[in-house]
C-alpha cells in the first residue's frame, strides 16, 4: 500500500546518522515552578534545589535517550560546589550544558542591565557575566547564553541608539572574558518584559552584535520570540547561510512568548524549521548548533511536559529527515508548485511514531516514554520525598 | 504494533456516516484567474465563461467524490439562461450551490454598498441582492451568501454607528425578499479592502445582525478573515452553541486573507476546527452547515489546487472523526492536561491517507486523485481547446 | 490666526457639561507593586494595605479633580471593616467604586474557575462572587466587575463548549445574587494567562453572556484586551448601539496586555475611542458607563503614573468634544473622504492643555497637576513614613 | 501661558535648517489609479501618461514647497524621450528622483525575478535593472530603488536558501552596473504578494545584502512593510547607527501594507520616527536619506491626498525638531521615566500648524495648502481636459 508508515530502514545513511546524533538540552528551570504574572501554580514534588532539578532532567534523558544535557541559570542554580553538581549530573546520566546569565531580577536592573543609563549598573551586569564564565569553567560548560530583559516601556524613556552603543561595549567586554573554546550565544526577543522597545528585538540586531564581536558569537533563536506571522524557518535558513546560528530555544506559542511545549501549538511550523536544518546539513553529527528547550509548564506536570516536548522535536526531526530531497529539488527546479509542496507534505503527513518507537527499542529505551514514565510512579515518589523546604521557581 | 495506520474499520458508525456524508462546495471563481493587486497571472486553459468553470468543477468532483456543488458569483457568473447552466452542471455531475452577491465592483460602491451614505447607492445594493434571489429561484439555490467590502479607509470618513443602522435596514429588506427555505448567510472579515474600519469585521457583528433578521440568517466563517492569533475553533464552538453557524469558507493563511489552499498553512488548525464540528455533531448527515472553499490559486494550477484543498479538508475530517471521544472526555474530566492533549494529538498524528484511499477505491474513485488528474491530461486538453476569448477573472 | 489654541469657551454647552461631568475611577492595585512574570520591582513608599492605597488615590483626585472613586480587588483589598474603609475614603475625598472579584490566584483555579471541569471548584468560584456582593453592600458599590483568567493552554485540554455552558450557569447564579441597582460588568480578554483558548476572549462572547443574563449585565472593554490591529472604537460604537457598554478599563499597549499608562502608546486611538463616546452622547452627565483605569506601573512612580493617565484621558476627551460635529456630518454625507478626515484631525491636532489648565484653575486645582504633585514632596513623605510591613502587590 | 503654540522662533538654528532643508519625493504612481485586488476605482482627471503625472506632482510642490522630486516606475513610466520628460518636470518645478524597477508584472515572474529557479528569468530580471540604470543616466537620477515581489506561497515551493544565493548574485551584477554616484537602495517587505515566504522580508535581510554589495547599497524602509507591533523607530535608529538607511517610503497602515496617507493611521508613530532621525542629525541639510512617499489613494482624490501626506510628514518633523533635547537627555540620564516621556510628549502635543503656516507664508506659499488647492479648481480643470485615452494605473 502507498501509505505504509515509514520505518527506520526508510531513512538513508545521513538521515539515520542525524537522527542518532540528535540531542536536546533541557532547561533546569523547566523543572521548577513557573507561571504568569497572575499566578505561579505549584505542584507536589517540585525540586527545591539545582540537584533535584538535575535529577528530574535525568528522568527525561533516561526515558528518551536524547536529552543528555541540562542548562543552568545563574543565580537560580548557584551552588557552593559546582564540581559536586557536575558529578551529581553524571550520576543521573546527564551533563551541564549552557550557562544562562540573569540580569533582570535585581532592583538595580529596573531600567536595564548592559543598556542601563547608569555606568554602575552596566558594570554590575558585565561582572555578573564574568562570574558566569567562572561557572562555565567550573562546570565545563562552553556556551554562555545571554538573554537580556533590557528595553523601554515608554517612548522617550531612554535613547535607543545610545543603548545599542552601551550594549556593544558591554558585550565586547564579556566576549573578551571568554576562554578559547567558549561561545557567547545571544538571544533576541520581540517584546516582554519591555513593552515599548526591546534592545535586542530581532535577529538582525543580534546578528549585528555577534558580527561585531567575533567568530565565537552566535545567535540564539527562541521560537517564541517573534512578531505575529514571522516566518521562522526563513530566519533559520538565513542564519545558517551566514554561519551564525548558535542555538535554539524550542517551545511553542499561539500569541506571544507563551513558552508552551515545543510542537504543541503549530507542529507544522516545527517540522518546517527542522526541514531547513536538515536541508542545510545542520542536523548532521558534529553540528555546533545547540538544540535547547525553554518552556514553562504552568499547568502540566513538569517531567512529562519535558518528555513530551523532546518527543515532539524528535518526531518533527524524523519527518524532516524523511523528505525526499531529490524529488523536492526536481519539483522546485521545474517550478512545480503543487508538486514541490506535495513532496514536503508527504513527509509531514507520515506517522513516524512507530519508527521512533523502534529506534528507542533498539537502544533499550521504552517504546512509549510517556507511558513508561507514568507507570514508573516517579511523580508520586518525588511528591512523597520532597517535603519541606521551598520549591524552586523564578523568584520574580 | 501500536502505530498502525488507521483503517476505515476504525471509524465508528457515526464517524463513518459523517465521512460518507461530507460534501465540499466549490467556488466557481477559483477556476478563473485571480491574484493580488500587483498582478493577476494567467494560465492556459482558464475558463472563459461560467459553463467552463462548472465543467472544471466537475473534474474536482469526479476525482474526489465529495465536491458535488458549485457556488456562483453574481455578476461574474451571470448567464442569460440559468436553466441551461443548471442542466450543464447536472451533465458534469454537479449542482448549483450558494449564490454570492457582489456589491464592490461598481464605481458607485466606492464608499460602500448597504452602508453607503447615499440612499441611492444603498437602494442599488439592495436591488442587486433581490436579483440574486431571482437567480436562486432559477437555479434552485437555497443560500444567499453576502460578503460586503464595506468599510472606511480613514478615521472620520463616515459614521461607524449610522453605517450599522443602514446595514441593518438593508439586510432586513433583503431577508424579507427570501422565499421560504432560503437562507441568508452573512460573512464577516477583519480587514481588506477597507483599511481602517470594516462594517462587519467580526463574528459578533455578524451574529448581531443575523439575530435581528431571524432564524434563517446564519453566519459564514471564512478561515482567513480573522485577526492574527484568533482562535477560530472557539468561534466555531460558540456559533454552533447558539445555532448560528451557517457555512464555512475554507482556505488558509499565514498573514492576512491570503486565500491559500485549505490546510496548506496550518493543518493542525484545520484539524482542530473539524474536531469542534465533529464533537458537536455538526458533521452528521443532515447538518445544515455548508462547507465551501474560497481560495485564490494565484500561482498553482486551479483544478488540482481545488482537488488538493478538498483532500486536505477530508483528511482533517477523517482525523477529527478518529478522536477517541470517550478517552478525551475522561481525561478532561480528570483535569489531565497532558493526557487530554495526547488523545487529541493521537488522532492528528495518524496518517489517514491510506484510509481515505480505501474509501475512494470502494466508490470507484481514484485512490490518488492528484495523480489521476495529472495523468488524465485534462490540463493539456483544456489549454488546447480553450483558445481565443477572454479568460474569466475577478474583473477588478 | 487660524490655529489659535482652543479655549474653554470654544466648547458648546453639551461639550462643556460632558467635560465637567467626566470622572475616572482608579484601581486600588495600581498603587501597589506590579510587574511581569520576570520581576516585580518595588518602590519606596508603596502602600502596605488598602487604606494606604486609598490615601494615594486621594492624591490623584486632589490634583486632577476627576478621579473621585477607587475600585477594590477582592481578596487583595479585603479588610475586616469595610465601613471603616469607606469612611477612610471619604476622608481622602474619594469613594469606593467597583468591586473586582479574583478567582485566579488559588491553587484550586489552576484549570479555571467558573469554567473548571470540577463542580467543587465552580461552586467555590460562585461563592467568592457572592461574597464580593456582600462587600458591595458594605461599601455601597454598585458594580461587580468580573474578569476571569479561565482558559486552556493546550488543544484538547478541556471541552470549549461545555466550558461556555458552565460559564453561563455560574454567571446566572451570580447575577441572581445581585441586589436591585447592582450591575454585573463582564470583561473579555484576547489571551493571557491562558495561551491556547480563553473562555471570554472577545466582545461577542461577553455580549452573548450578558444578553442571556439580563438588563443589568454589561460588557467591560479593556483597551489592552484585543487582537493586534483590532479597531476598538468600532466595538465601542457597536456596544453603545446595543446598549451593553458598561465600563472601560483604560490603559495602553504596543504588543499585548501591556497595561501601560492610558494614551501613552497610541494617543490617536484613545481620541478616536473618546470621539465615538462623545458622538453617541455617552459622555453626557448621567451616562451609566464607568470609566476606569487598569494599569501596571512596573517602572514608573505609581501616583504620578495615575495622574498622567487621568490627564491623558481627559485631554483625549477634550479633543473629542471639540470635534465640529456638524461639519463632520456634512462631509460624511457628501462622501468627502479627505474633508471628513480633516474635520476629525483638526480636533486631534489641537493642543488642549491650556484649555484644561484653565478648567482646573477655575476649580482651584493646580494648572499643572504633574508638577504640583512633584513639588508636593508626597513621594518622599510616604517613602519616609511607610517603613516596615509588606508592600502590597498582586501576590501572584 | 504655558501652552502657547510654538512659533518659528522656537526652533533653534539647526532645527530651523533641518525644516528648511526637508524635501519629500513623490511617487508618480500615486497620481494614477490604484486599488485592491477587489477593485481599482477610477476618478475623473486621472493622468494618462507620465507627463500628466508629473504635472500633477508639480501641483503638490507648488502648494507645499517641499516636494521637488518625482520617483518614476519602470515600465509604468517608460517614455520614448526621457530628456523631454525631465524638461517637462523642470517646467512644472520638479525633478526626476529615484527610478523604481518592476519585475513582478510579467508572466515570466510568476515564481520570482532575481530569485526565480529559472536562470533565464533571472537574466531577464537583471537586464531590466540594467535598463533602469540607463533611464537613470537619461534622467539624472541617482537612486535605483529595488523592491522585489519575490517569494513563495507554499512551504516547499522552492528552496529558501538557494533563493538567497540567487538574489545575492543578481544584486551583485546590478550593483556592478551602477555608475559612480549612483546608489542601489533595497526595500524589504514582510509579506504580499507572497503569502508564505518573502525573499527580503525584513531589515536584517536587506542589510545583509547591502553589506555584501558595498558602500553605495542602502536599505529602504517602507513604514507599511513590517509585522504587527514592530517598533519601526528602533529600526530607523539601528540602520542610522550602521549608516545603511538610504530612504523611506512613507505611508501608513492599520493592518498590513495598507498604503494609506502618511500620518493618517498613527501620527504618534510618525513623530517617533522623525524624532529618531532628528536626534541622529539625519534631517540636517546634506543628509543622504531620500524621504519618499509610497501610497495608494484608493478612494480619496490623488493630488490633495499627496498634499495631505506631505503636510503630515512635515508636521511630524516640526514636532520632532521642537523636542527639548537637553531636557530629554537629562531626564534619561537620571532614569526619570515619566519626566523623559513628558519631554517627548510635550513636543508631540504641541500644535505646529500655525508655525508651518507661517513658514509657508514666508516663502510665498499658501498658508493652508489643502484649501488653496481646493479653491484652485485644478481637479475640475483636469477632469474637463483629460478626456479620452486610458487612465494610468498599475496595470496589474
PDB file of C-alpha atoms in Angstrom, chain A residues 111 117-118 153-162 164-165 168 190 196-205 207-209 227-231 233-235 237-238 240-242 268 272 275-276 279-280 328 331-338 340-342 344-345, chain D residues 111 117-118 153-162 164-165 168 190 196-205 207-209 227-231 233-235 237-238 240-242 268 272 275-276 279-280 328 331-338 340-342 344-345:
ATOM      1  CA  UNK A 111      15.926  50.308  33.716  1.00  0.00           C
ATOM      2  CA  UNK A 117      21.934  54.603  31.580  1.00  0.00           C
ATOM      3  CA  UNK A 118      23.920  54.112  34.773  1.00  0.00           C
ATOM      4  CA  UNK A 153       8.197  50.879  28.423  1.00  0.00           C
ATOM      5  CA  UNK A 154       7.642  54.430  27.204  1.00  0.00           C
ATOM      6  CA  UNK A 155       8.728  56.469  24.200  1.00  0.00           C
ATOM      7  CA  UNK A 156      11.457  58.860  25.211  1.00  0.00           C
ATOM      8  CA  UNK A 157      12.331  56.889  28.347  1.00  0.00           C
ATOM      9  CA  UNK A 158      15.886  56.418  27.104  1.00  0.00           C
ATOM     10  CA  UNK A 159      17.942  56.895  23.974  1.00  0.00           C
ATOM     11  CA  UNK A 160      17.523  53.928  21.628  1.00  0.00           C
ATOM     12  CA  UNK A 161      20.822  54.410  19.915  1.00  0.00           C
ATOM     13  CA  UNK A 162      22.977  55.069  22.949  1.00  0.00           C
ATOM     14  CA  UNK A 164      22.893  49.991  21.377  1.00  0.00           C
ATOM     15  CA  UNK A 165      26.295  51.506  21.900  1.00  0.00           C
ATOM     16  CA  UNK A 168      28.018  46.700  22.183  1.00  0.00           C
ATOM     17  CA  UNK A 190      10.302  40.737  20.200  1.00  0.00           C
ATOM     18  CA  UNK A 196       7.681  49.770  24.033  1.00  0.00           C
ATOM     19  CA  UNK A 197      11.164  48.921  22.788  1.00  0.00           C
ATOM     20  CA  UNK A 198      13.392  45.927  23.397  1.00  0.00           C
ATOM     21  CA  UNK A 199      17.112  46.388  22.972  1.00  0.00           C
ATOM     22  CA  UNK A 200      17.640  43.140  21.060  1.00  0.00           C
ATOM     23  CA  UNK A 201      14.251  42.712  19.440  1.00  0.00           C
ATOM     24  CA  UNK A 202      15.107  40.761  16.312  1.00  0.00           C
ATOM     25  CA  UNK A 203      17.643  38.523  14.624  1.00  0.00           C
ATOM     26  CA  UNK A 204      19.075  41.460  12.691  1.00  0.00           C
ATOM     27  CA  UNK A 205      20.103  43.204  15.873  1.00  0.00           C
ATOM     28  CA  UNK A 207      23.449  39.346  14.260  1.00  0.00           C
ATOM     29  CA  UNK A 208      24.906  42.862  14.114  1.00  0.00           C
ATOM     30  CA  UNK A 209      26.246  42.480  17.628  1.00  0.00           C
ATOM     31  CA  UNK A 227       6.276  39.123  15.839  1.00  0.00           C
ATOM     32  CA  UNK A 228       2.979  37.530  14.839  1.00  0.00           C
ATOM     33  CA  UNK A 229       3.242  35.845  11.464  1.00  0.00           C
ATOM     34  CA  UNK A 230       7.033  35.808  11.284  1.00  0.00           C
ATOM     35  CA  UNK A 231       8.416  33.047   9.085  1.00  0.00           C
ATOM     36  CA  UNK A 233      12.287  28.874   9.104  1.00  0.00           C
ATOM     37  CA  UNK A 234      13.370  31.723   6.859  1.00  0.00           C
ATOM     38  CA  UNK A 235      15.426  33.136   9.711  1.00  0.00           C
ATOM     39  CA  UNK A 237      17.914  29.436   6.717  1.00  0.00           C
ATOM     40  CA  UNK A 238      19.375  32.931   6.733  1.00  0.00           C
ATOM     41  CA  UNK A 240      22.685  29.131   8.684  1.00  0.00           C
ATOM     42  CA  UNK A 241      23.697  30.798   5.443  1.00  0.00           C
ATOM     43  CA  UNK A 242      25.881  33.301   7.273  1.00  0.00           C
ATOM     44  CA  UNK A 268       3.816  22.003  11.038  1.00  0.00           C
ATOM     45  CA  UNK A 272       9.430  23.270   8.583  1.00  0.00           C
ATOM     46  CA  UNK A 275      13.476  20.705   7.472  1.00  0.00           C
ATOM     47  CA  UNK A 276      15.566  23.843   6.935  1.00  0.00           C
ATOM     48  CA  UNK A 279      18.384  20.563   4.233  1.00  0.00           C
ATOM     49  CA  UNK A 280      21.439  22.559   5.300  1.00  0.00           C
ATOM     50  CA  UNK A 328      11.823  18.104  -3.862  1.00  0.00           C
ATOM     51  CA  UNK A 331       9.931  19.779  -8.473  1.00  0.00           C
ATOM     52  CA  UNK A 332      11.396  23.099  -7.343  1.00  0.00           C
ATOM     53  CA  UNK A 333      13.621  23.252 -10.399  1.00  0.00           C
ATOM     54  CA  UNK A 334      10.608  22.632 -12.617  1.00  0.00           C
ATOM     55  CA  UNK A 335       8.554  25.332 -10.934  1.00  0.00           C
ATOM     56  CA  UNK A 336       6.010  22.696  -9.985  1.00  0.00           C
ATOM     57  CA  UNK A 337       4.338  24.496  -7.081  1.00  0.00           C
ATOM     58  CA  UNK A 338       1.868  21.782  -6.172  1.00  0.00           C
ATOM     59  CA  UNK A 340       7.064  20.554  -4.586  1.00  0.00           C
ATOM     60  CA  UNK A 341       4.624  21.275  -1.798  1.00  0.00           C
ATOM     61  CA  UNK A 342       3.368  17.688  -2.057  1.00  0.00           C
ATOM     62  CA  UNK A 344       7.195  18.212   1.661  1.00  0.00           C
ATOM     63  CA  UNK A 345       3.719  17.340   2.873  1.00  0.00           C
TER      64      UNK A 345
ATOM     65  CA  UNK D 111       7.714  32.362  -9.439  1.00  0.00           C
ATOM     66  CA  UNK D 117      14.584  28.992 -10.140  1.00  0.00           C
ATOM     67  CA  UNK D 118      14.969  29.661 -13.867  1.00  0.00           C
ATOM     68  CA  UNK D 153       3.068  30.886  -1.427  1.00  0.00           C
ATOM     69  CA  UNK D 154       3.554  27.333  -0.199  1.00  0.00           C
ATOM     70  CA  UNK D 155       6.071  25.559   2.020  1.00  0.00           C
ATOM     71  CA  UNK D 156       8.429  23.528  -0.131  1.00  0.00           C
ATOM     72  CA  UNK D 157       7.641  25.517  -3.266  1.00  0.00           C
ATOM     73  CA  UNK D 158      11.283  26.493  -3.626  1.00  0.00           C
ATOM     74  CA  UNK D 159      14.499  26.417  -1.646  1.00  0.00           C
ATOM     75  CA  UNK D 160      14.679  29.357   0.741  1.00  0.00           C
ATOM     76  CA  UNK D 161      18.429  29.373   0.905  1.00  0.00           C
ATOM     77  CA  UNK D 162      19.190  28.935  -2.759  1.00  0.00           C
ATOM     78  CA  UNK D 164      19.083  33.997  -1.155  1.00  0.00           C
ATOM     79  CA  UNK D 165      22.133  32.950  -3.107  1.00  0.00           C
ATOM     80  CA  UNK D 168      22.908  37.943  -3.926  1.00  0.00           C
ATOM     81  CA  UNK D 190       7.001  41.475   5.478  1.00  0.00           C
ATOM     82  CA  UNK D 196       4.283  32.045   2.802  1.00  0.00           C
ATOM     83  CA  UNK D 197       7.812  33.401   2.494  1.00  0.00           C
ATOM     84  CA  UNK D 198       9.154  36.655   1.124  1.00  0.00           C
ATOM     85  CA  UNK D 199      12.737  36.731  -0.079  1.00  0.00           C
ATOM     86  CA  UNK D 200      13.552  40.075   1.538  1.00  0.00           C
ATOM     87  CA  UNK D 201      11.132  40.080   4.447  1.00  0.00           C
ATOM     88  CA  UNK D 202      12.954  42.205   6.985  1.00  0.00           C
ATOM     89  CA  UNK D 203      15.639  44.820   7.529  1.00  0.00           C
ATOM     90  CA  UNK D 204      18.116  42.175   8.590  1.00  0.00           C
ATOM     91  CA  UNK D 205      17.947  40.503   5.206  1.00  0.00           C
ATOM     92  CA  UNK D 207      21.103  44.831   5.387  1.00  0.00           C
ATOM     93  CA  UNK D 208      22.948  41.551   4.806  1.00  0.00           C
ATOM     94  CA  UNK D 209      22.632  42.019   1.067  1.00  0.00           C
ATOM     95  CA  UNK D 227       4.985  42.638  11.160  1.00  0.00           C
ATOM     96  CA  UNK D 228       2.228  43.779  13.504  1.00  0.00           C
ATOM     97  CA  UNK D 229       3.645  45.591  16.513  1.00  0.00           C
ATOM     98  CA  UNK D 230       7.109  46.158  15.078  1.00  0.00           C
ATOM     99  CA  UNK D 231       8.897  49.146  16.584  1.00  0.00           C
ATOM    100  CA  UNK D 233      11.797  53.808  15.065  1.00  0.00           C
ATOM    101  CA  UNK D 234      14.096  51.213  16.559  1.00  0.00           C
ATOM    102  CA  UNK D 235      14.936  50.014  13.062  1.00  0.00           C
ATOM    103  CA  UNK D 237      17.920  54.114  14.856  1.00  0.00           C
ATOM    104  CA  UNK D 238      19.712  50.855  14.122  1.00  0.00           C
ATOM    105  CA  UNK D 240      21.336  55.018  11.072  1.00  0.00           C
ATOM    106  CA  UNK D 241      23.828  53.590  13.544  1.00  0.00           C
ATOM    107  CA  UNK D 242      25.362  51.367  10.895  1.00  0.00           C
ATOM    108  CA  UNK D 268       2.434  59.414  17.047  1.00  0.00           C
ATOM    109  CA  UNK D 272       8.670  58.996  16.894  1.00  0.00           C
ATOM    110  CA  UNK D 275      12.417  62.124  16.271  1.00  0.00           C
ATOM    111  CA  UNK D 276      14.963  59.321  15.806  1.00  0.00           C
ATOM    112  CA  UNK D 279      18.154  63.039  17.184  1.00  0.00           C
ATOM    113  CA  UNK D 280      20.726  61.450  14.869  1.00  0.00           C
ATOM    114  CA  UNK D 328      15.317  64.828  27.337  1.00  0.00           C
ATOM    115  CA  UNK D 331      15.772  63.053  32.270  1.00  0.00           C
ATOM    116  CA  UNK D 332      17.085  59.934  30.536  1.00  0.00           C
ATOM    117  CA  UNK D 333      20.376  60.185  32.372  1.00  0.00           C
ATOM    118  CA  UNK D 334      18.502  60.451  35.657  1.00  0.00           C
ATOM    119  CA  UNK D 335      16.344  57.448  34.921  1.00  0.00           C
ATOM    120  CA  UNK D 336      13.280  59.681  35.196  1.00  0.00           C
ATOM    121  CA  UNK D 337      10.815  57.576  33.226  1.00  0.00           C
ATOM    122  CA  UNK D 338       7.853  59.894  33.499  1.00  0.00           C
ATOM    123  CA  UNK D 340      11.673  61.772  29.914  1.00  0.00           C
ATOM    124  CA  UNK D 341       8.422  60.642  28.391  1.00  0.00           C
ATOM    125  CA  UNK D 342       6.905  64.021  29.255  1.00  0.00           C
ATOM    126  CA  UNK D 344       8.877  63.913  24.256  1.00  0.00           C
ATOM    127  CA  UNK D 345       5.111  64.245  24.633  1.00  0.00           C
TER     128      UNK D 345
END
